[in-house]
XYZ file of C-alpha atoms in Angstrom:
382
model
C 124.115 117.419 141.036
C 128.065 117.272 141.674
C 130.427 118.118 138.868
C 130.958 114.149 138.703
C 127.118 113.598 137.757
C 127.118 116.164 135.532
C 130.286 115.118 133.216
C 129.084 111.758 133.790
C 125.606 112.357 132.060
C 127.137 114.540 129.465
C 128.876 111.591 128.425
C 126.167 109.411 127.950
C 124.673 111.583 125.742
C 127.247 111.733 123.612
C 127.791 108.314 123.786
C 123.436 107.739 122.727
C 124.186 110.177 119.499
C 127.107 108.415 117.887
C 125.219 105.214 118.168
C 121.961 106.586 116.781
C 124.106 108.247 113.653
C 125.437 105.090 113.610
C 122.677 102.366 113.274
C 121.013 101.320 110.699
C 124.033 101.307 107.843
C 121.313 100.304 104.364
C 118.709 99.753 106.784
C 117.535 103.266 107.543
C 117.173 106.821 106.307
C 118.302 108.481 109.148
C 120.983 110.674 108.107
C 121.165 110.275 104.525
C 121.858 113.451 102.078
C 121.597 110.607 98.900
C 120.970 107.010 97.157
C 123.486 105.385 96.494
C 123.317 102.820 93.371
C 126.337 100.193 92.652
C 126.581 99.278 89.108
C 129.357 96.360 88.133
C 130.101 95.697 84.154
C 132.544 95.358 82.017
C 133.649 98.543 81.881
C 137.017 97.636 79.951
C 138.259 94.674 77.552
C 136.390 92.805 74.868
C 132.693 92.817 76.965
C 133.084 97.093 76.895
C 131.174 97.363 74.098
C 128.229 95.952 76.202
C 128.671 98.006 79.913
C 129.389 100.726 78.475
C 125.744 100.872 77.357
C 125.180 99.431 81.063
C 126.528 102.697 82.049
C 124.759 104.650 79.606
C 121.409 103.957 79.848
C 121.894 103.724 83.757
C 123.310 107.473 84.119
C 119.816 108.591 81.867
C 117.698 107.210 84.374
C 119.726 108.831 87.576
C 119.705 112.022 85.458
C 116.442 112.931 84.919
C 115.377 110.945 88.477
C 117.572 113.612 90.147
C 116.433 116.494 87.675
C 112.722 115.389 89.529
C 113.413 116.138 92.847
C 115.047 112.346 93.524
C 113.844 109.284 94.837
C 112.137 110.205 98.543
C 113.496 113.461 98.459
C 116.553 112.254 98.152
C 119.398 112.762 95.269
C 120.564 109.462 93.404
C 124.351 108.710 93.386
C 125.661 105.872 90.608
C 129.263 104.707 91.112
C 130.098 102.259 88.887
C 132.756 99.684 89.116
C 134.456 97.939 86.168
C 134.978 93.611 86.494
C 136.861 93.528 83.542
C 135.015 90.257 82.571
C 135.625 88.304 84.997
C 134.098 86.203 88.908
C 136.873 87.232 90.823
C 136.709 90.855 89.496
C 133.116 90.916 89.783
C 132.806 89.970 93.417
C 135.895 92.536 94.294
C 133.939 95.357 92.927
C 130.961 93.978 94.390
C 132.572 93.697 97.934
C 133.256 97.145 97.239
C 130.726 98.815 96.510
C 128.367 97.185 99.872
C 131.848 97.295 102.384
C 133.740 100.605 101.719
C 130.783 103.003 99.210
C 127.654 101.426 101.438
C 125.426 101.137 98.454
C 122.007 100.989 98.962
C 120.926 99.180 95.376
C 123.121 96.604 92.708
C 123.111 96.286 89.142
C 125.347 93.691 87.547
C 126.627 92.368 85.347
C 126.997 91.409 81.797
C 128.635 87.316 82.104
C 126.064 85.433 84.248
C 129.310 83.490 86.023
C 130.061 86.537 87.240
C 126.372 87.615 88.147
C 126.326 84.810 89.798
C 129.629 85.788 91.864
C 128.954 88.866 92.837
C 125.528 87.997 94.121
C 127.484 85.435 96.622
C 128.192 88.896 97.829
C 124.716 91.017 97.852
C 123.182 87.865 99.238
C 124.570 87.925 102.030
C 124.425 91.380 102.897
C 120.423 91.263 101.800
C 120.917 94.639 99.158
C 118.452 94.967 97.158
C 119.551 93.306 93.613
C 118.939 93.788 90.181
C 120.099 91.140 87.136
C 119.116 93.228 83.783
C 121.446 91.354 81.431
C 122.162 87.929 82.204
C 119.888 85.440 81.872
C 121.452 82.023 83.147
C 118.469 79.719 84.702
C 120.115 79.542 88.624
C 120.401 83.662 88.811
C 116.439 83.583 90.088
C 117.216 80.246 91.560
C 119.215 80.535 94.406
C 116.361 81.165 96.798
C 117.707 84.535 98.031
C 114.795 87.653 98.285
C 116.828 89.693 97.864
C 117.749 88.861 93.762
C 115.485 90.528 90.736
C 115.913 90.234 87.079
C 114.251 92.618 84.658
C 115.015 90.842 81.345
C 113.823 86.652 79.940
C 116.093 84.027 81.474
C 117.450 81.615 79.215
C 114.687 79.171 78.806
C 112.280 82.514 77.799
C 114.534 83.039 75.087
C 115.517 79.832 73.661
C 111.242 78.705 73.763
C 110.531 81.681 72.199
C 113.112 80.796 68.911
C 112.690 76.989 69.247
C 109.167 78.102 68.812
C 109.165 79.716 65.797
C 111.345 78.214 64.488
C 109.454 75.150 64.410
C 106.711 77.173 63.037
C 108.024 79.747 60.808
C 111.314 77.273 59.418
C 111.884 74.808 57.199
C 115.566 74.152 59.381
C 115.871 71.047 61.590
C 118.807 69.451 61.868
C 121.781 72.505 63.986
C 124.960 72.410 65.196
C 126.195 73.910 68.128
C 128.721 76.459 68.760
C 128.366 77.584 72.293
C 130.667 79.116 74.978
C 131.950 77.526 77.421
C 130.899 78.937 80.310
C 127.211 79.370 82.869
C 125.048 81.517 79.884
C 126.602 79.402 77.411
C 125.831 75.286 78.663
C 122.670 76.693 79.675
C 121.743 77.865 76.420
C 122.911 75.012 74.618
C 120.930 72.140 77.595
C 117.183 73.931 77.009
C 117.937 74.529 73.332
C 118.439 70.916 72.802
C 115.973 69.521 74.777
C 112.902 72.349 73.208
C 114.268 71.243 69.742
C 114.625 67.398 69.762
C 111.390 67.691 71.869
C 109.810 68.913 68.524
C 111.293 67.107 66.336
C 114.491 68.711 65.583
C 118.194 67.405 65.496
C 121.256 67.859 67.320
C 124.053 66.956 64.785
C 127.286 68.889 66.882
C 127.439 71.080 69.771
C 131.464 72.997 70.535
C 133.269 74.883 72.756
C 135.212 77.728 72.787
C 136.087 80.441 75.541
C 135.595 83.667 76.092
C 137.952 86.006 74.523
C 138.931 83.088 71.572
C 139.981 84.485 68.093
C 139.769 81.647 65.940
C 136.747 78.934 65.316
C 139.045 77.587 62.867
C 138.803 73.684 64.069
C 135.645 73.635 66.054
C 134.004 75.161 62.307
C 135.710 72.784 60.126
C 133.985 69.658 62.564
C 130.477 71.634 61.777
C 130.833 71.642 57.812
C 131.901 68.203 57.269
C 128.521 67.772 59.308
C 126.467 70.109 56.531
C 123.635 71.517 59.521
C 120.409 72.588 58.534
C 120.329 75.603 61.094
C 124.025 76.903 62.767
C 123.476 78.172 66.835
C 125.450 80.155 68.127
C 125.273 80.873 71.995
C 127.260 83.584 72.883
C 128.001 86.733 73.100
C 128.207 89.231 69.848
C 132.726 89.958 70.575
C 133.150 86.514 69.689
C 130.362 85.546 67.509
C 130.753 88.234 64.498
C 134.273 86.416 64.112
C 131.960 83.399 64.768
C 129.799 83.855 61.747
C 132.835 85.540 59.999
C 135.142 82.496 59.386
C 132.198 80.267 59.075
C 131.397 82.458 55.626
C 135.174 82.014 54.804
C 134.934 78.091 55.373
C 132.042 78.115 52.764
C 129.657 77.692 55.668
C 126.148 78.357 53.954
C 123.444 77.791 56.993
C 120.988 79.348 58.735
C 122.460 81.245 61.615
C 120.326 81.698 64.934
C 121.832 83.191 68.186
C 120.109 85.392 71.416
C 120.560 88.570 72.544
C 123.875 88.586 71.810
C 122.814 89.922 68.314
C 121.324 92.717 69.079
C 121.871 96.854 67.552
C 124.184 97.319 64.882
C 127.074 96.567 66.534
C 126.541 92.778 64.976
C 126.196 94.044 61.979
C 129.326 96.848 62.085
C 131.520 93.520 63.601
C 130.536 90.681 61.433
C 129.602 92.502 58.166
C 127.668 90.808 55.258
C 128.144 87.668 56.635
C 125.845 88.264 59.622
C 123.437 88.727 56.736
C 120.237 86.938 57.517
C 120.898 86.024 60.701
C 117.637 85.000 62.814
C 117.776 85.546 66.655
C 115.981 86.646 70.572
C 115.025 90.614 70.701
C 113.409 92.548 73.526
C 113.848 95.707 72.585
C 114.099 97.784 69.824
C 113.918 101.457 68.984
C 109.938 102.154 67.665
C 107.830 104.624 67.619
C 104.082 104.732 68.882
C 105.410 102.968 72.253
C 105.441 106.787 74.365
C 108.391 104.493 77.032
C 110.401 103.572 74.418
C 109.817 107.004 72.707
C 110.857 108.572 75.972
C 113.450 106.774 76.417
C 114.652 106.985 73.161
C 114.805 110.627 73.209
C 116.341 110.835 76.112
C 119.029 108.756 75.006
C 119.084 110.498 72.059
C 119.462 114.175 73.522
C 121.906 113.098 75.671
C 124.268 110.693 73.978
C 124.006 111.837 70.667
C 122.873 107.840 69.074
C 119.864 105.782 69.267
C 119.915 103.163 71.926
C 119.151 99.875 69.995
C 120.465 97.678 72.568
C 118.820 95.826 75.643
C 121.918 96.360 77.163
C 120.956 100.059 78.006
C 117.158 100.251 77.485
C 117.209 97.352 80.534
C 119.742 98.943 82.783
C 117.361 102.247 82.608
C 114.182 100.340 83.715
C 116.409 98.713 86.582
C 117.374 102.285 88.206
C 112.918 103.531 87.556
C 112.060 99.861 89.318
C 114.271 100.588 92.590
C 113.059 104.452 92.689
C 109.537 102.095 92.263
C 110.061 100.118 95.074
C 111.863 103.009 98.048
C 108.643 104.740 96.837
C 105.898 102.215 97.887
C 107.992 101.315 101.012
C 108.739 104.589 101.641
C 112.317 104.005 102.535
C 115.562 102.887 101.663
C 115.269 99.572 104.347
C 116.705 97.229 102.915
C 113.762 94.742 103.883
C 111.365 96.981 102.896
C 112.659 97.443 99.437
C 112.956 93.239 98.703
C 109.468 93.151 99.979
C 108.093 96.303 97.993
C 110.122 95.051 94.703
C 108.427 91.640 94.934
C 105.441 92.517 94.970
C 105.168 95.378 91.923
C 103.241 93.835 89.631
C 102.454 95.280 85.234
C 105.518 98.032 86.066
C 105.274 99.754 82.280
C 108.554 99.704 81.092
C 111.256 99.810 77.897
C 110.712 96.396 77.876
C 107.223 95.880 78.670
C 105.118 95.194 81.530
C 107.323 94.342 84.171
C 105.769 91.786 87.459
C 108.134 89.442 89.509
C 107.593 85.627 90.368
C 108.138 84.235 93.613
C 111.756 83.646 92.205
C 112.563 87.101 91.269
C 112.142 86.299 88.368
C 109.977 88.895 85.738
C 107.430 87.784 83.227
C 108.445 89.776 80.179
C 108.522 90.190 76.196
C 110.334 88.682 73.597
C 110.757 89.369 70.525
C 112.403 87.499 66.426
C 114.957 89.652 64.465
C 116.426 89.499 61.736
C 120.008 91.221 60.342
C 117.547 92.393 56.404
C 119.564 94.450 54.169
C 122.110 95.380 57.121
C 119.988 96.965 60.038
C 117.810 94.676 62.538
C 114.104 94.094 61.741
C 111.424 92.584 63.891
C 110.690 89.735 62.399
C 107.863 88.847 65.195
C 106.674 89.912 68.079
C 104.280 87.905 70.735
């Protein structure tokens, strides 16, 4: 063999090595020393109250998994990006995670509008994507096999609340004040349908923009109608001000809301104005459940506080669900993981048993809680 042939053969071997090492991207475990999980959420601004809790739940799960040897022998790296409460920023953050960080798994976000925008990016890439917080129904109506949600959606939580009202409460005439987003509009539509079907009446529906601080105009209109029930369809940053300003105006209606009023933060921000408010709930640090107790004890040891909302609990579950899917698939290959995730049945998480339907939506519990004597109390468990 002459020198030219030896030289050509050597370069062929080099090219093959380079090609093999560069192929696969998110589809292969070859040459990868770690598994990358991306989290997008509001880490700053008005939504940080939720985003920081999401981050803590995810961090705790990753820490536990890594201490136990990782996933299939590989350590997990959590990469957190701030969407600043904006759909545009959510897309930008997700594009970075996908194209630059080469994540294997995506989780996010707080708001449904941000989540829907970001999922367009992960949908194209086929990356396994978990929605632990946002509840708009259309999220799992995108027709993609890589999108999953491990919390109850709007139809589930609205039905649970309306069923409770019709069976246990005297209020039948309602006014609604909702945020003008995919989340808020979706809640209004479903609540109106369920309540009127059960014999209730909607007297008025008013909207506000996330970030608003003055709600006196909408509240004055609502007060004139003297509703028996008052539904706040939004998040606690605005919701706390709504209930405070409503009480200042002398509105004495029974307040209702959804998951945004879970935990102690609504009580801290609303004070006595929130007393008696009834809302849907997905997590409470109750004793007697070994999965919940393990999470609560680990969270308390790491952060020095007791977790009291699903913002941290749902992210904790989301990380472990990915671990379960990867171990079932035997690989981080995105197609294999998506398939394995879709087949998860009765996974026992902090939020209860999790089973995904054909659209990637989990079938899980919805509790009803009420603020009593300055504390959150679960008043109904299905």
